[in-house]
Each structure stands twice: as structure tokens, then as C-alpha cells.
PDB file of C-alpha atoms and ligand atoms in Angstrom:
ATOM      1  CA  MET A 206      -6.583   0.044 -36.563  1.00 93.00           C
ATOM      2  CA  GLU A 207      -9.693   1.458 -34.893  1.00 98.00           C
ATOM      3  CA  LYS A 208     -10.279   4.691 -32.975  1.00 98.00           C
ATOM      4  CA  THR A 209     -12.753   5.346 -30.172  1.00 99.00           C
ATOM      5  CA  PHE A 210     -13.885   8.432 -28.289  1.00 99.00           C
ATOM      6  CA  ILE A 211     -13.740   8.643 -24.489  1.00 99.00           C
ATOM      7  CA  ILE A 212     -14.902  11.229 -21.942  1.00 99.00           C
ATOM      8  CA  LEU A 213     -13.775  11.272 -18.317  1.00 99.00           C
ATOM      9  CA  LYS A 214     -16.963  12.839 -17.015  1.00 99.00           C
ATOM     10  CA  PRO A 215     -17.208  15.606 -14.371  1.00 98.00           C
ATOM     11  CA  ASP A 216     -17.369  13.147 -11.447  1.00 98.00           C
ATOM     12  CA  ALA A 217     -14.072  11.573 -12.575  1.00 98.00           C
ATOM     13  CA  VAL A 218     -12.422  15.014 -12.553  1.00 98.00           C
ATOM     14  CA  GLN A 219     -14.000  16.147  -9.262  1.00 98.00           C
ATOM     15  CA  ARG A 220     -13.092  12.873  -7.535  1.00 98.00           C
ATOM     16  CA  GLN A 221      -9.492  13.169  -8.823  1.00 98.00           C
ATOM     17  CA  LEU A 222      -9.689   9.819 -10.595  1.00 98.00           C
ATOM     18  CA  VAL A 223      -8.373  11.140 -13.933  1.00 98.00           C
ATOM     19  CA  GLY A 224      -4.935   9.555 -13.567  1.00 98.00           C
ATOM     20  CA  GLN A 225      -6.263   6.191 -12.388  1.00 98.00           C
ATOM     21  CA  ILE A 226      -8.845   6.041 -15.170  1.00 98.00           C
ATOM     22  CA  ILE A 227      -6.416   6.968 -17.936  1.00 98.00           C
ATOM     23  CA  SER A 228      -4.060   4.301 -16.541  1.00 98.00           C
ATOM     24  CA  ARG A 229      -6.769   1.651 -17.029  1.00 98.00           C
ATOM     25  CA  PHE A 230      -6.809   2.378 -20.762  1.00 98.00           C
ATOM     26  CA  GLU A 231      -3.040   2.790 -21.058  1.00 98.00           C
ATOM     27  CA  GLN A 232      -2.232  -0.475 -19.311  1.00 97.00           C
ATOM     28  CA  HIS A 233      -4.364  -2.344 -21.849  1.00 96.00           C
ATOM     29  CA  GLY A 234      -2.232  -0.947 -24.645  1.00 97.00           C
ATOM     30  CA  LEU A 235      -4.778   1.480 -26.037  1.00 98.00           C
ATOM     31  CA  LYS A 236      -2.827   4.369 -27.585  1.00 98.00           C
ATOM     32  CA  ILE A 237      -3.731   7.992 -26.810  1.00 98.00           C
ATOM     33  CA  VAL A 238      -3.941   9.907 -30.103  1.00 98.00           C
ATOM     34  CA  ALA A 239      -5.849  13.015 -28.907  1.00 98.00           C
ATOM     35  CA  MET A 240      -6.702  14.549 -25.520  1.00 98.00           C
ATOM     36  CA  LYS A 241      -8.104  17.784 -24.084  1.00 98.00           C
ATOM     37  CA  PHE A 242      -9.456  19.224 -20.844  1.00 98.00           C
ATOM     38  CA  LEU A 243     -12.519  21.419 -21.227  1.00 98.00           C
ATOM     39  CA  GLN A 244     -15.726  22.769 -19.795  1.00 98.00           C
ATOM     40  CA  VAL A 245     -18.354  21.313 -22.141  1.00 98.00           C
ATOM     41  CA  PRO A 246     -20.554  23.970 -23.775  1.00 98.00           C
ATOM     42  CA  LEU A 247     -24.299  23.258 -23.596  1.00 98.00           C
ATOM     43  CA  SER A 248     -24.542  23.033 -27.404  1.00 98.00           C
ATOM     44  CA  LEU A 249     -21.800  20.380 -27.576  1.00 98.00           C
ATOM     45  CA  ALA A 250     -23.391  18.390 -24.734  1.00 98.00           C
ATOM     46  CA  GLU A 251     -26.767  18.391 -26.486  1.00 98.00           C
ATOM     47  CA  GLU A 252     -25.273  17.376 -29.819  1.00 98.00           C
ATOM     48  CA  HIS A 253     -23.149  14.625 -28.272  1.00 98.00           C
ATOM     49  CA  TYR A 254     -26.159  13.123 -26.477  1.00 98.00           C
ATOM     50  CA  ALA A 255     -28.739  13.979 -29.197  1.00 98.00           C
ATOM     51  CA  VAL A 256     -29.680  10.291 -29.520  1.00 97.00           C
ATOM     52  CA  HIS A 257     -31.056  10.453 -25.946  1.00 98.00           C
ATOM     53  CA  LYS A 258     -33.043  13.676 -26.467  1.00 97.00           C
ATOM     54  CA  GLU A 259     -36.453  12.069 -25.847  1.00 98.00           C
ATOM     55  CA  ARG A 260     -35.346   9.981 -22.853  1.00 98.00           C
ATOM     56  CA  PRO A 261     -36.521  10.933 -19.331  1.00 98.00           C
ATOM     57  CA  PHE A 262     -32.909  11.251 -18.113  1.00 98.00           C
ATOM     58  CA  PHE A 263     -31.825  13.679 -20.880  1.00 98.00           C
ATOM     59  CA  LYS A 264     -32.092  16.849 -18.775  1.00 98.00           C
ATOM     60  CA  SER A 265     -30.153  15.399 -15.837  1.00 98.00           C
ATOM     61  CA  LEU A 266     -27.595  13.904 -18.243  1.00 98.00           C
ATOM     62  CA  ILE A 267     -26.929  17.340 -19.805  1.00 98.00           C
ATOM     63  CA  GLU A 268     -26.686  18.919 -16.338  1.00 98.00           C
ATOM     64  CA  TYR A 269     -24.229  16.186 -15.311  1.00 98.00           C
ATOM     65  CA  ILE A 270     -21.910  16.448 -18.310  1.00 98.00           C
ATOM     66  CA  THR A 271     -21.804  20.280 -18.167  1.00 98.00           C
ATOM     67  CA  ALA A 272     -21.480  20.529 -14.355  1.00 98.00           C
ATOM     68  CA  SER A 273     -17.678  20.653 -14.249  1.00 98.00           C
ATOM     69  CA  PRO A 274     -14.761  20.160 -16.675  1.00 98.00           C
ATOM     70  CA  VAL A 275     -14.123  16.857 -18.434  1.00 99.00           C
ATOM     71  CA  VAL A 276     -11.205  15.127 -20.121  1.00 99.00           C
ATOM     72  CA  ALA A 277     -11.981  14.094 -23.702  1.00 99.00           C
ATOM     73  CA  MET A 278      -9.706  11.762 -25.628  1.00 98.00           C
ATOM     74  CA  VAL A 279      -9.322   9.511 -28.622  1.00 99.00           C
ATOM     75  CA  LEU A 280      -7.818   6.053 -28.157  1.00 98.00           C
ATOM     76  CA  GLU A 281      -6.511   3.808 -30.914  1.00 98.00           C
ATOM     77  CA  GLY A 282      -5.905   0.071 -31.206  1.00 98.00           C
ATOM     78  CA  PRO A 283      -7.242  -3.108 -32.791  1.00 97.00           C
ATOM     79  CA  ASN A 284     -10.941  -3.315 -31.840  1.00 98.00           C
ATOM     80  CA  ALA A 285     -10.461  -0.175 -29.722  1.00 98.00           C
ATOM     81  CA  ILE A 286     -14.217   0.481 -29.472  1.00 98.00           C
ATOM     82  CA  GLN A 287     -15.085  -2.873 -27.887  1.00 98.00           C
ATOM     83  CA  MET A 288     -11.859  -2.943 -25.848  1.00 98.00           C
ATOM     84  CA  ALA A 289     -12.637   0.454 -24.325  1.00 98.00           C
ATOM     85  CA  ARG A 290     -16.259  -0.551 -23.597  1.00 98.00           C
ATOM     86  CA  ASN A 291     -14.924  -3.655 -21.818  1.00 98.00           C
ATOM     87  CA  VAL A 292     -12.547  -1.544 -19.723  1.00 98.00           C
ATOM     88  CA  VAL A 293     -15.396   0.888 -18.875  1.00 98.00           C
ATOM     89  CA  GLY A 294     -18.010  -1.752 -17.939  1.00 98.00           C
ATOM     90  CA  ALA A 295     -21.820  -1.802 -18.046  1.00 98.00           C
ATOM     91  CA  THR A 296     -23.735   1.513 -18.082  1.00 98.00           C
ATOM     92  CA  ASN A 297     -25.128   0.997 -14.570  1.00 98.00           C
ATOM     93  CA  PRO A 298     -22.298   0.552 -12.034  1.00 98.00           C
ATOM     94  CA  LEU A 299     -24.594  -1.886 -10.220  1.00 98.00           C
ATOM     95  CA  ASP A 300     -24.273  -4.238 -13.210  1.00 98.00           C
ATOM     96  CA  ALA A 301     -20.651  -3.426 -14.051  1.00 98.00           C
ATOM     97  CA  ALA A 302     -18.183  -6.213 -13.292  1.00 98.00           C
ATOM     98  CA  PRO A 303     -15.494  -5.645 -10.669  1.00 98.00           C
ATOM     99  CA  GLY A 304     -12.287  -4.761 -12.484  1.00 98.00           C
ATOM    100  CA  THR A 305     -14.078  -2.363 -14.816  1.00 98.00           C
ATOM    101  CA  ILE A 306     -13.944   1.408 -14.239  1.00 98.00           C
ATOM    102  CA  ARG A 307     -17.652   1.693 -13.480  1.00 98.00           C
ATOM    103  CA  GLY A 308     -17.576  -1.552 -11.473  1.00 98.00           C
ATOM    104  CA  ASP A 309     -14.697  -0.353  -9.316  1.00 98.00           C
ATOM    105  CA  PHE A 310     -15.453   3.361  -8.896  1.00 98.00           C
ATOM    106  CA  GLY A 311     -19.191   3.848  -9.513  1.00 98.00           C
ATOM    107  CA  MET A 312     -22.381   3.661  -7.449  1.00 98.00           C
ATOM    108  CA  GLU A 313     -25.193   4.973  -9.694  1.00 98.00           C
ATOM    109  CA  ILE A 314     -26.028   5.172 -13.410  1.00 98.00           C
ATOM    110  CA  GLY A 315     -26.184   8.980 -13.290  1.00 98.00           C
ATOM    111  CA  ARG A 316     -22.600   9.149 -11.972  1.00 98.00           C
ATOM    112  CA  ASN A 317     -20.894   6.501 -14.057  1.00 98.00           C
ATOM    113  CA  LEU A 318     -17.625   8.336 -14.612  1.00 98.00           C
ATOM    114  CA  VAL A 319     -16.846   7.595 -18.256  1.00 98.00           C
ATOM    115  CA  HIS A 320     -18.252   7.735 -21.773  1.00 98.00           C
ATOM    116  CA  ALA A 321     -17.006   5.409 -24.513  1.00 98.00           C
ATOM    117  CA  SER A 322     -18.299   5.217 -28.082  1.00 98.00           C
ATOM    118  CA  ASP A 323     -20.653   2.279 -28.689  1.00 98.00           C
ATOM    119  CA  GLY A 324     -19.875   1.466 -32.345  1.00 98.00           C
ATOM    120  CA  PRO A 325     -17.943   2.446 -35.482  1.00 98.00           C
ATOM    121  CA  ASP A 326     -20.486   5.029 -36.692  1.00 98.00           C
ATOM    122  CA  THR A 327     -20.818   6.794 -33.323  1.00 98.00           C
ATOM    123  CA  ALA A 328     -17.031   6.693 -32.786  1.00 98.00           C
ATOM    124  CA  LYS A 329     -16.464   8.406 -36.134  1.00 98.00           C
ATOM    125  CA  ALA A 330     -19.145  11.038 -35.503  1.00 98.00           C
ATOM    126  CA  GLU A 331     -18.029  11.726 -31.910  1.00 98.00           C
ATOM    127  CA  ILE A 332     -14.338  12.082 -32.863  1.00 98.00           C
ATOM    128  CA  ALA A 333     -15.306  14.523 -35.632  1.00 98.00           C
ATOM    129  CA  LEU A 334     -17.586  16.469 -33.263  1.00 98.00           C
ATOM    130  CA  TRP A 335     -15.043  16.811 -30.436  1.00 98.00           C
ATOM    131  CA  PHE A 336     -11.691  16.840 -32.253  1.00 98.00           C
ATOM    132  CA  GLY A 337     -12.249  17.401 -35.978  1.00 98.00           C
ATOM    133  CA  ASP A 338      -8.918  16.484 -37.600  1.00 96.00           C
ATOM    134  CA  ASP A 339      -6.828  17.118 -34.457  1.00 97.00           C
ATOM    135  CA  ILE A 340      -5.556  13.557 -34.137  1.00 98.00           C
ATOM    136  CA  VAL A 341      -1.819  13.075 -33.504  1.00 98.00           C
ATOM    137  CA  ASP A 342       0.011  10.503 -35.639  1.00 96.00           C
ATOM    138  CA  TYR A 343       3.083   9.052 -33.865  1.00 97.00           C
ATOM    139  CA  GLN A 344       4.863   5.776 -33.206  1.00 96.00           C
ATOM    140  CA  ARG A 345       5.247   4.099 -29.833  1.00 97.00           C
ATOM    141  CA  ALA A 346       8.703   2.592 -29.229  1.00 96.00           C
ATOM    142  CA  LEU A 347       7.151  -0.414 -27.427  1.00 95.00           C
ATOM    143  CA  GLU A 348       4.605  -1.157 -30.170  1.00 95.00           C
ATOM    144  CA  PRO A 349       5.941  -4.670 -31.059  1.00 96.00           C
ATOM    145  CA  TRP A 350       5.618  -5.660 -27.367  1.00 96.00           C
ATOM    146  CA  ILE A 351       1.963  -4.586 -27.263  1.00 96.00           C
ATOM    147  CA  LEU A 352       0.744  -5.678 -30.708  1.00 95.00           C
ATOM    148  CA  GLU A 353       2.011  -8.751 -32.546  1.00 95.00           C
TER     149      GLU A 353
HETATM  150  N1  UDP B 452     -28.023   7.530 -18.191  1.00 94.43           N
HETATM  151  C1  UDP B 452     -28.744   7.868 -17.062  1.00 94.43           C
HETATM  152  N2  UDP B 452     -29.868   7.139 -16.752  1.00 94.43           N
HETATM  153  C2  UDP B 452     -30.271   6.089 -17.517  1.00 94.43           C
HETATM  154  C3  UDP B 452     -29.529   5.755 -18.659  1.00 94.43           C
HETATM  155  C4  UDP B 452     -28.403   6.493 -18.977  1.00 94.43           C
HETATM  156  O1  UDP B 452     -28.411   8.807 -16.355  1.00 94.43           O
HETATM  157  O2  UDP B 452     -31.283   5.464 -17.176  1.00 94.43           O
HETATM  158  C5  UDP B 452     -26.843   8.331 -18.544  1.00 94.43           C
HETATM  159  C6  UDP B 452     -25.519   7.662 -18.132  1.00 94.43           C
HETATM  160  O3  UDP B 452     -24.610   8.697 -17.754  1.00 94.43           O
HETATM  161  C7  UDP B 452     -25.072   7.013 -19.437  1.00 94.43           C
HETATM  162  C8  UDP B 452     -25.536   8.034 -20.459  1.00 94.43           C
HETATM  163  O4  UDP B 452     -26.787   8.485 -19.950  1.00 94.43           O
HETATM  164  O5  UDP B 452     -23.673   6.798 -19.450  1.00 94.43           O
HETATM  165  C9  UDP B 452     -25.714   7.527 -21.863  1.00 94.43           C
HETATM  166  O6  UDP B 452     -26.535   6.389 -21.836  1.00 94.43           O
HETATM  167  P1  UDP B 452     -26.160   5.100 -22.705  1.00 94.43           P
HETATM  168  O7  UDP B 452     -27.324   4.166 -22.644  1.00 94.43           O
HETATM  169  O8  UDP B 452     -25.689   5.532 -24.053  1.00 94.43           O
HETATM  170  O9  UDP B 452     -24.969   4.432 -21.855  1.00 94.43           O
HETATM  171  P2  UDP B 452     -23.393   4.304 -22.141  1.00 94.43           P
HETATM  172  O10 UDP B 452     -23.209   4.170 -23.635  1.00 94.43           O
HETATM  173  O11 UDP B 452     -22.737   5.528 -21.568  1.00 94.43           O
HETATM  174  O12 UDP B 452     -22.974   3.050 -21.405  1.00 94.43           O
HETATM  175 MG1   MG B 453     -23.955   5.313 -25.195  1.00 94.43          MG
END
């Protein structure tokens, strides 16, 4: 079973799309195992996006992610990382397929609504950075109807 890290970015909160976006993940069968609502401190934003530090969009990206509260969560399931990326869609909403979150709700790359980990190493590091060990272990009653 794999875990992935998701952020509903400030535009998702401001546009009151939190419920609709979480539903997209839930209806796929991805299991919520951690969630919190927070104003992202500058230090956390810079550490989370450290890989993009030298990119021209870094400053605007940090301003974006710290502009308003976010919802951060950890989702679990078989191949959860790729599944969540599929649900989220391509980075630029212009390229994101209809039916994906970015494809259905987004207009521009700098307002693309959601973050999802891009691989096993980043997922592990991001979950540790944002949640430490605060992952909730529980059983879903419908599990056998979601996973064979
Ligand atoms: N981003 C941007 N301009 C760009 C590329 C990326 O504003 O030209 C922002 C966008 O919010 C994106 C984030 O930086 O989601 C991280 O970029 P990455 O390439 O990791 O995309 P993601 O993994 O989020 O699809
Ligand atoms: Mg990325």
C-alpha cells in the first residue's frame, strides 16, 4: 500500500472547491489517512518547494502557496502516487485533460489548485515534512468493495 501527499492550494480554498476536490480523490477509493487546514509558514513553503529554488517562478510560487490557508492531506491506496497525479492532471491546466481537477477547474499554471507528490522519494519526504508520524491507521468498512 502506497501513500501520497496532497495540498489543496490557496485558490482551491478561496474558490470554495475544497469539498469538490476532496470528493474527486474519495470517489476513486483513495483513503484519507491524515488531513489538516493551515496557513503555510514561509519556512515550510520554501522547504517543500526547495527543488524549484533556482527556477524563475520560485518567488511567485512561494507567494501563491503562502497567500491564504491550504488543506494538506495524506492519501493511501495501491499506486496512490500515480493515481493521485492522474486525478490531478497535468501541471498546466491548459494541458490537463477534462475530467482531471486541473483540467476542470484551472486556467493557468500559477493557479493550478492542487499539489500531489511526484514519486516515492518525494512522497516520503513530503509526508515526513508536513505530518511527521501523524498518520491515522484505521479500517474502512467498504474496503473489499473498493480493493479486491
Ligand atoms: N509552476 C509555475 N510555473 C511554472 C511551473 C510550475 O507557477 O512554469 C508552479 C505550479 O504551481 C506547479 C508548481 O510550481 O504546480 C510545482 O511545479 P512542478 O513542475 O513540480 O509541477 P507539479 O508537480 O505541481 O505538477
Ligand atoms: Mg512537482
